PDB file of C-alpha atoms in Angstrom:
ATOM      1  CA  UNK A   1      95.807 123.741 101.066  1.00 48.00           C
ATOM      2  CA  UNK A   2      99.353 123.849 101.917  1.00 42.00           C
ATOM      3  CA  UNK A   3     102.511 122.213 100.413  1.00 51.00           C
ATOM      4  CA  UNK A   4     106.102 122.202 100.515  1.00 47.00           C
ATOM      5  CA  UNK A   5     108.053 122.254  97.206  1.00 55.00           C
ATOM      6  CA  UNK A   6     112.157 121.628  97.680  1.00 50.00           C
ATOM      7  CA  UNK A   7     112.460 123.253  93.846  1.00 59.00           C
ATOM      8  CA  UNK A   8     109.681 124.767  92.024  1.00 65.00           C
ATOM      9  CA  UNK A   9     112.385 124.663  88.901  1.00 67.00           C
ATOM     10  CA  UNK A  10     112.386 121.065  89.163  1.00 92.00           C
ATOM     11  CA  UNK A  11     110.006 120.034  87.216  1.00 97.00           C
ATOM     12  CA  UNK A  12     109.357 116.096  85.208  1.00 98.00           C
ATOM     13  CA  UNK A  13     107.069 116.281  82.281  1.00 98.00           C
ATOM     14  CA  UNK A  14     104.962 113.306  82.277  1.00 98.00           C
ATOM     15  CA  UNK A  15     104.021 112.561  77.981  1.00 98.00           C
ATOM     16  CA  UNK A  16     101.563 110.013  77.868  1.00 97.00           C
ATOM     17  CA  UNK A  17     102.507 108.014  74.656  1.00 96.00           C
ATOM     18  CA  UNK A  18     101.046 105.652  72.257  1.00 94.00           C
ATOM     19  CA  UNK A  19     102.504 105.456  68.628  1.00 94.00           C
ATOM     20  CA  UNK A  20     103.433 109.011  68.803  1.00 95.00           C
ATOM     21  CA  UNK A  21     106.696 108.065  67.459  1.00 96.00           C
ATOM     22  CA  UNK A  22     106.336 111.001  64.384  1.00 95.00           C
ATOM     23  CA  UNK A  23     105.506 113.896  66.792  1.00 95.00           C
ATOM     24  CA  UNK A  24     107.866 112.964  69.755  1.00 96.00           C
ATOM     25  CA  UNK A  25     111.120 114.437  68.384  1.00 97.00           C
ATOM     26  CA  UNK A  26     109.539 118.016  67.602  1.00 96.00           C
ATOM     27  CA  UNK A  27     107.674 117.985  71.479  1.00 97.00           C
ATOM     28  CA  UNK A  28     111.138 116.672  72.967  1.00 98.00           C
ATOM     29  CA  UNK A  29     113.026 119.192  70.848  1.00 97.00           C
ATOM     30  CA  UNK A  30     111.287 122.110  72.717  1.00 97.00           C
ATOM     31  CA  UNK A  31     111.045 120.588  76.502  1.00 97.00           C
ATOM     32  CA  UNK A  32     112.422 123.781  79.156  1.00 96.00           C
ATOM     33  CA  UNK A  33     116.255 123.527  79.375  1.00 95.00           C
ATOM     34  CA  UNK A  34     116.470 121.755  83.072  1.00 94.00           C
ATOM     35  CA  UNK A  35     113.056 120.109  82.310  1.00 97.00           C
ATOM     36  CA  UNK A  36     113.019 116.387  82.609  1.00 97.00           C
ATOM     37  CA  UNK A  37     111.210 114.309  80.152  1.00 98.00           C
ATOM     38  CA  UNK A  38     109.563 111.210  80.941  1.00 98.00           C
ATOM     39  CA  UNK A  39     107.704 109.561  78.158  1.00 98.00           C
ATOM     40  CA  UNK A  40     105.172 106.443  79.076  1.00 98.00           C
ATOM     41  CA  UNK A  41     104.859 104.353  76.617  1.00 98.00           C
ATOM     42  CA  UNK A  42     101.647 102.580  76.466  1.00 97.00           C
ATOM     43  CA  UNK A  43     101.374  99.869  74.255  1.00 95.00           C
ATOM     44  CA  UNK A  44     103.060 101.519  70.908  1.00 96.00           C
ATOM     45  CA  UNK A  45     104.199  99.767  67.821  1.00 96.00           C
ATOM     46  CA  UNK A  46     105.804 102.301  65.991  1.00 96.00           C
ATOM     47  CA  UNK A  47     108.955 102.355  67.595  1.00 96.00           C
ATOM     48  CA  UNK A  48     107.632 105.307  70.334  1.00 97.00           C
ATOM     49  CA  UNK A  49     110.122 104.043  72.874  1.00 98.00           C
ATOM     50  CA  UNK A  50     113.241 104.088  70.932  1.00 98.00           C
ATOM     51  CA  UNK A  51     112.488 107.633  69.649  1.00 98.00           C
ATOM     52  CA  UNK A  52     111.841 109.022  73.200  1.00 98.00           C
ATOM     53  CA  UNK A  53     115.265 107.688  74.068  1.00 98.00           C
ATOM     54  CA  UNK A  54     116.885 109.096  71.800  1.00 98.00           C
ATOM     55  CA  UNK A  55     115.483 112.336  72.369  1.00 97.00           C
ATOM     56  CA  UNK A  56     116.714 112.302  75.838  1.00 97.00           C
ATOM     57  CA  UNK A  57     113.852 111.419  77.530  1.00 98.00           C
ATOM     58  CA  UNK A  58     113.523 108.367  80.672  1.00 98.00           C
ATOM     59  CA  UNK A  59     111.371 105.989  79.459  1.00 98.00           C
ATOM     60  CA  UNK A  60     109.211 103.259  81.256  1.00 98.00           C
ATOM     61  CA  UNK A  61     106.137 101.270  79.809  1.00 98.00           C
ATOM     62  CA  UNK A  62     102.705 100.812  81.226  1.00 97.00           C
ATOM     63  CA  UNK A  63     100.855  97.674  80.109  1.00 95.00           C
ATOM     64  CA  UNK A  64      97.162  98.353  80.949  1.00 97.00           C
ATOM     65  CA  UNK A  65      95.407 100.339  78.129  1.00 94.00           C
ATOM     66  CA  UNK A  66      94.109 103.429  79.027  1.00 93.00           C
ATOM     67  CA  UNK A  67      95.038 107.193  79.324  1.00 94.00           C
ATOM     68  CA  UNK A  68      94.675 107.934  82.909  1.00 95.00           C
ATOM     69  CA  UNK A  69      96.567 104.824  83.659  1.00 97.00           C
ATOM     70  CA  UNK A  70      99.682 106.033  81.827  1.00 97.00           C
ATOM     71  CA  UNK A  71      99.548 109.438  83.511  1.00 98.00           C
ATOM     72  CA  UNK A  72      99.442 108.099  87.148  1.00 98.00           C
ATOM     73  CA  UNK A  73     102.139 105.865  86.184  1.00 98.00           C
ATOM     74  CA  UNK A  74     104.364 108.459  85.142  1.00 98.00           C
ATOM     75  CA  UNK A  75     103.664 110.875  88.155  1.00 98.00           C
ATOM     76  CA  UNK A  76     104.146 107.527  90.050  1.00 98.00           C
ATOM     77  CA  UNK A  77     107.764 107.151  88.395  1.00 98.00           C
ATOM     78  CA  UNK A  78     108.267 111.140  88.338  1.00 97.00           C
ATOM     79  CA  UNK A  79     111.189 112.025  91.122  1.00 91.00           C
ATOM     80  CA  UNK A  80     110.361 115.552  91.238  1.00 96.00           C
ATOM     81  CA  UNK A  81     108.407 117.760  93.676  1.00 96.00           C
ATOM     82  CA  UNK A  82     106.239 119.137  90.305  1.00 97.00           C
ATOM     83  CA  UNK A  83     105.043 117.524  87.786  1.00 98.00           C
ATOM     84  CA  UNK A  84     103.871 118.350  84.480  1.00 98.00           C
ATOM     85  CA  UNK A  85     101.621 116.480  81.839  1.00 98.00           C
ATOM     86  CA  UNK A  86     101.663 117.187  78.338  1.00 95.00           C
ATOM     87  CA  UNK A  87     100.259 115.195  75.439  1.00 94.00           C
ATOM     88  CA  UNK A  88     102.870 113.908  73.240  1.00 94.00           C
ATOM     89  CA  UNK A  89     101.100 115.101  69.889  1.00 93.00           C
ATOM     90  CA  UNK A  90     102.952 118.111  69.180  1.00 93.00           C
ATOM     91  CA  UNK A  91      99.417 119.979  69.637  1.00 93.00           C
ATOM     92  CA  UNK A  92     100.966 121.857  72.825  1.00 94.00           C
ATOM     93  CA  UNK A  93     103.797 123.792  73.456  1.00 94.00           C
ATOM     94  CA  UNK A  94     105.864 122.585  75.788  1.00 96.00           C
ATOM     95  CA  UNK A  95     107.703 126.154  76.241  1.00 96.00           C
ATOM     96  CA  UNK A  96     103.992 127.022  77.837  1.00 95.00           C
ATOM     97  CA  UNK A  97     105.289 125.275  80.940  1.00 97.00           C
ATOM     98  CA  UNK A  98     107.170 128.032  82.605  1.00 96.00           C
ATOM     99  CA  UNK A  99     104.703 130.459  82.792  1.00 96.00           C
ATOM    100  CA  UNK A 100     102.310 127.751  84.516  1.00 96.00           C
ATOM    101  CA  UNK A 101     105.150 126.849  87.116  1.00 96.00           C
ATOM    102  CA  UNK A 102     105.297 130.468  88.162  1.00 95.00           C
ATOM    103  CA  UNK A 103     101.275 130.067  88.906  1.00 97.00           C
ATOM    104  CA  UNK A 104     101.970 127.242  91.328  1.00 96.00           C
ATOM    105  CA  UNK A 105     104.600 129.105  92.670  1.00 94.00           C
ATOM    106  CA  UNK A 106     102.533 131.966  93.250  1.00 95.00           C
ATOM    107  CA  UNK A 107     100.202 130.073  95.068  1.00 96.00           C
ATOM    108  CA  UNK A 108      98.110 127.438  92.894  1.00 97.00           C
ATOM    109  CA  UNK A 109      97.475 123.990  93.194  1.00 97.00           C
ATOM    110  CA  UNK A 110      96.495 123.202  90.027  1.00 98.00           C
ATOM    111  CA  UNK A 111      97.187 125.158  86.637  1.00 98.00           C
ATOM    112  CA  UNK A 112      95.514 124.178  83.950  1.00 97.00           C
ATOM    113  CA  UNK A 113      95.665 125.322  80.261  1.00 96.00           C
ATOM    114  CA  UNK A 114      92.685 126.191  78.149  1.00 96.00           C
ATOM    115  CA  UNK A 115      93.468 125.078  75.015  1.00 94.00           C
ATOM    116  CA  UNK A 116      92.756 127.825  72.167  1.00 94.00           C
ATOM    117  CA  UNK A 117      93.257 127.156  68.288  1.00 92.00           C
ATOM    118  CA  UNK A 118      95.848 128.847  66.068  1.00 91.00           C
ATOM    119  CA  UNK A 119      93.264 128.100  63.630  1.00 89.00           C
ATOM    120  CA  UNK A 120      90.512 126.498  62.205  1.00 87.00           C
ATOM    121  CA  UNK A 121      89.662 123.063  61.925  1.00 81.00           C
ATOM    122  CA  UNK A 122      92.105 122.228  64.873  1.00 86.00           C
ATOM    123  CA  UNK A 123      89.735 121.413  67.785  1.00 85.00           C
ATOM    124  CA  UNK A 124      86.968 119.128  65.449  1.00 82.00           C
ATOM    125  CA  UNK A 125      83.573 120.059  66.326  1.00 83.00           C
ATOM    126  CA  UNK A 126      82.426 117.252  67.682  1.00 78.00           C
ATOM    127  CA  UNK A 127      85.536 116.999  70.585  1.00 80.00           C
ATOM    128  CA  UNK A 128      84.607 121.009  71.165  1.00 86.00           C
ATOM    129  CA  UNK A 129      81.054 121.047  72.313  1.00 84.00           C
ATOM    130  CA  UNK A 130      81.560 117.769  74.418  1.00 80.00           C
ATOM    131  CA  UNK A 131      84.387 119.673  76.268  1.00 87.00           C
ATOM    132  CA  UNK A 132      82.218 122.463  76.431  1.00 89.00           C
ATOM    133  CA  UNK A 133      79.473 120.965  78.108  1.00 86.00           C
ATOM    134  CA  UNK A 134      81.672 119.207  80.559  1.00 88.00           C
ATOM    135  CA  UNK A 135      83.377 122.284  81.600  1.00 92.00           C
ATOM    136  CA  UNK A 136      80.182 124.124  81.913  1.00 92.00           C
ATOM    137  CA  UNK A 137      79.028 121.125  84.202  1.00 91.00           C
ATOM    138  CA  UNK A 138      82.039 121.541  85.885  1.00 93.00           C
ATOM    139  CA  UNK A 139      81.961 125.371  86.656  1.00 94.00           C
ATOM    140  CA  UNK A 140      78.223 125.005  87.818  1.00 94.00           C
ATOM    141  CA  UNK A 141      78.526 121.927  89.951  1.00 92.00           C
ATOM    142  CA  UNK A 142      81.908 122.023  91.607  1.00 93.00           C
ATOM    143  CA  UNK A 143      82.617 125.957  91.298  1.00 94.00           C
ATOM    144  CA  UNK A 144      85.815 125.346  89.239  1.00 95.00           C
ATOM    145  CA  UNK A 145      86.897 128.406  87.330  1.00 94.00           C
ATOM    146  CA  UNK A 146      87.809 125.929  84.312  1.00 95.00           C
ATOM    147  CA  UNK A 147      86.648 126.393  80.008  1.00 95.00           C
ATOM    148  CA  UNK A 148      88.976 122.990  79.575  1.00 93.00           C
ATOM    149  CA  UNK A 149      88.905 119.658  80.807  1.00 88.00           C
ATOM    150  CA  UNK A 150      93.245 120.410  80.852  1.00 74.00           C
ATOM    151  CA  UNK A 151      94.677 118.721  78.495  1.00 81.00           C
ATOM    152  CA  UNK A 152      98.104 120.516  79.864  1.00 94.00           C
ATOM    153  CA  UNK A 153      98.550 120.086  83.499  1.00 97.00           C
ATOM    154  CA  UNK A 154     100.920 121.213  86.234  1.00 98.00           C
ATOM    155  CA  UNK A 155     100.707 120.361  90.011  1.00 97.00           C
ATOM    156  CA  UNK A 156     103.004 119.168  93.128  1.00 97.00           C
ATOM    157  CA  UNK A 157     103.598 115.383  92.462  1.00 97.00           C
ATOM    158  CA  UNK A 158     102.745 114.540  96.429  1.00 97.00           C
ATOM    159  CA  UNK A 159      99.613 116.476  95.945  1.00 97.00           C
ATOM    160  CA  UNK A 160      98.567 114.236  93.304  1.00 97.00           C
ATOM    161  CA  UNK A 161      99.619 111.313  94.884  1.00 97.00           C
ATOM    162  CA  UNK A 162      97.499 112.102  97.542  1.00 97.00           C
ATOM    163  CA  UNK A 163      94.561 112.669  95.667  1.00 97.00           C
ATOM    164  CA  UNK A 164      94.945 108.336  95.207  1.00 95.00           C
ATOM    165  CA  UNK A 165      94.009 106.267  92.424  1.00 95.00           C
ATOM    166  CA  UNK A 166      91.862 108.214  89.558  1.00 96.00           C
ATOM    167  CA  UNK A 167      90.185 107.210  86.615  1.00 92.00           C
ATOM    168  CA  UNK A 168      92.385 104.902  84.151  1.00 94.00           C
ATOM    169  CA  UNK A 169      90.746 106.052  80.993  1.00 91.00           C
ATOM    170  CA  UNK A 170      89.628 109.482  79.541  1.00 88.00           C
ATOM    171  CA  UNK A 171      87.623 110.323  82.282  1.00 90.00           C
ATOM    172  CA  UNK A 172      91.051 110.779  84.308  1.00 94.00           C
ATOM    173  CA  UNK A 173      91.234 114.850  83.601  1.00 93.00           C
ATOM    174  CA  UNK A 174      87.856 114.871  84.201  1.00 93.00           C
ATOM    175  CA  UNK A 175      88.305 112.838  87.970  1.00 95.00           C
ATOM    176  CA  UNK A 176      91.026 114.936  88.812  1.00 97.00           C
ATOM    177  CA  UNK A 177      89.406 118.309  88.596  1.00 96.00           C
ATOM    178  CA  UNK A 178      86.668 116.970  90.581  1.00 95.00           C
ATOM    179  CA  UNK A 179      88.940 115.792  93.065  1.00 96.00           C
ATOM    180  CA  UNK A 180      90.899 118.971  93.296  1.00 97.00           C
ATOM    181  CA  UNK A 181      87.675 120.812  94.267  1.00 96.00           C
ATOM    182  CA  UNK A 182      86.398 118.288  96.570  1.00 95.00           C
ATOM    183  CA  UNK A 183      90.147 118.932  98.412  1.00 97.00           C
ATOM    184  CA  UNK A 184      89.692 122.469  98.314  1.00 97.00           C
ATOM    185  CA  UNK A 185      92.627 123.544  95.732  1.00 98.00           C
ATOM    186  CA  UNK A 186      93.187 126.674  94.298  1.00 98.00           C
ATOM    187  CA  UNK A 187      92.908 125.644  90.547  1.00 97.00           C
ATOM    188  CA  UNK A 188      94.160 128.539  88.189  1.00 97.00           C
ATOM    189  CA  UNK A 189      93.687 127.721  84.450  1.00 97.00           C
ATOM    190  CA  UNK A 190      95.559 130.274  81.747  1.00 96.00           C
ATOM    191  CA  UNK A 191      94.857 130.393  77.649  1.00 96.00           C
ATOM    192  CA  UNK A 192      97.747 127.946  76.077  1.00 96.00           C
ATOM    193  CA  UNK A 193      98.287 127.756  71.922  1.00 95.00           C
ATOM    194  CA  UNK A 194      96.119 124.265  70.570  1.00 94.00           C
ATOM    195  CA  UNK A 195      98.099 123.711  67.619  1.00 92.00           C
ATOM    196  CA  UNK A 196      97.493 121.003  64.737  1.00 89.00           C
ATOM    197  CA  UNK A 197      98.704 118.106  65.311  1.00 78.00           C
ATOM    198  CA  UNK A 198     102.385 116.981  64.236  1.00 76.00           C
ATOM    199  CA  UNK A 199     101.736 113.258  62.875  1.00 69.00           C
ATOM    200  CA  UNK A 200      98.948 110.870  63.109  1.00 58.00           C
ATOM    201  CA  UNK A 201      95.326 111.424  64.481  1.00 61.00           C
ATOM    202  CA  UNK A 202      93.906 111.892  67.945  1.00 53.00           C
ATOM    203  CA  UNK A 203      92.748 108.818  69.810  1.00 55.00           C
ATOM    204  CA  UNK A 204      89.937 111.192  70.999  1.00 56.00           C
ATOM    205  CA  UNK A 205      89.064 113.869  68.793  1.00 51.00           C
ATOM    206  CA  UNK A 206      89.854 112.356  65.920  1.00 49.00           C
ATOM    207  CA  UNK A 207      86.539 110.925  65.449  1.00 54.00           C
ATOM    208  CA  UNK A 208      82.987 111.059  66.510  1.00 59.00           C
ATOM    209  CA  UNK A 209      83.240 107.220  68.176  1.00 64.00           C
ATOM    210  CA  UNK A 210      86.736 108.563  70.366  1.00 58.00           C
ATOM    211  CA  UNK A 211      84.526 112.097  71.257  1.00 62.00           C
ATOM    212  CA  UNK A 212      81.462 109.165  72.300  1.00 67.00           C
ATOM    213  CA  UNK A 213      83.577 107.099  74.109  1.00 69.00           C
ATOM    214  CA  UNK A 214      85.909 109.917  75.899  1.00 67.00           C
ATOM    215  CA  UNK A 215      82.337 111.441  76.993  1.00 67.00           C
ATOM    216  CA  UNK A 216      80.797 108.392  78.293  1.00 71.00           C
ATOM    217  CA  UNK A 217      83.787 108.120  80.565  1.00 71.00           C
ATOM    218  CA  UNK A 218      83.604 112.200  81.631  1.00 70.00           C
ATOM    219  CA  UNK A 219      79.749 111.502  83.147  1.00 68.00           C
ATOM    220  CA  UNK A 220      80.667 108.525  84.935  1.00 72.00           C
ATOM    221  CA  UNK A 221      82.815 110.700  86.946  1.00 73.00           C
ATOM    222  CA  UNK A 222      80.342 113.545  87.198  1.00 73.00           C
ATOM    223  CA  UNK A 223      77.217 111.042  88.168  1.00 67.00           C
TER     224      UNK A 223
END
């Protein structure tokens, strides 16, 4: 695949947001110098949008539930030739970005991290073996040299826009691996720090119904 970046140094990180107003200063706080920020705010009533403005970030709002709607929304909005996405739980660092910009730059299409725990208890059982299995699935089915679903992501924003419309819930990681390999990218994927995170609980791994429901959405995509 070829593509044409103006700047790989200009770079929008897309942060998915709903009621993430506790964690949002820290993640802001430690966004590259030169980095834009752009927080979507889905649906939060804690005050999410106020906070990410004051942190510096651009904010817009996306109405319809769902993670994979926010995402596309904010690589829709993104005015940059890459894009990153980053949860906005304080879980990732956000100074991991550089390194994965020099991996497009050297030729990716897709980096990817792998998220691996500073320590235990971190990545809850129950959210571990269903990523597990799905990136097995994925290495064996679609030849993707992936141990993560990528919770951290960095592409070319055209690229993704030219992938088109992708899943609007959890399966949306999920869709867009698939459709990475199906357009013949070169994904790379590299270890990033999973830290605990900074306030609140994960809509996902935070409990056994989010892991159920999260899953049921990654094999629709794969059936």
């Amino acid at each position: 695949m070829t593509k044409i970046l103006d700047s790989f140094d200009d770079v929008t990180v897309v942060i998915p947001c709903r009621d993430e107003a506790g964690a949002l200063p820290g993640v802001l706080a430690a966004i590259p110098p030169g980095y834009r920020a752009l927080v979507v705010d889905n649906g939060s009533t804690d005050g999410t949008a106020d906070v990410a403005r004051a942190g510096g970030a651009t904010v817009i709002s996306q109405d319809e539930p769902g993670y994979g709607a926010t995402v596309q929304a904010g690589i829709a909005a993104a005015g940059t030739p890459v894009v990153a996405v980053l949860d906005g739980d304080g879980s990732m660092d956000p100074g991991a970005l550089p390194e994965l910009v020099e991996l497009l730059r050297a030729g990716a299409d897709l980096v990817v991290g792998r998220r691996r725990p500073a320590e235990r208890g971190v990545w809850p059982w129950h959210a571990r073996a269903g990523n597990y299995l799905v990136a097995r699935r994925l290495r064996r089915r679609y030849g993707l040299p992936v141990h993560d679903i990528g919770a951290l992501r960095v592409a070319s924003r055209a690229s993704l826009l030219a992938l088109g419309p992708l899943h609007r819930r959890s399966g949306y990681p999920l869709e867009l691996l698939v459709a990475a390999s199906r357009a013949g990218w070169r994904v790379v994927e590299r270890d990033i720090e999973y830290r605990p995170r900074t306030h609140g609980r994960s809509k996902v791994s935070g409990s056994v119904l989010g892991t159920f429901r999260a899953v049921r959405d990654f094999l629709a995509v794969l059936r």
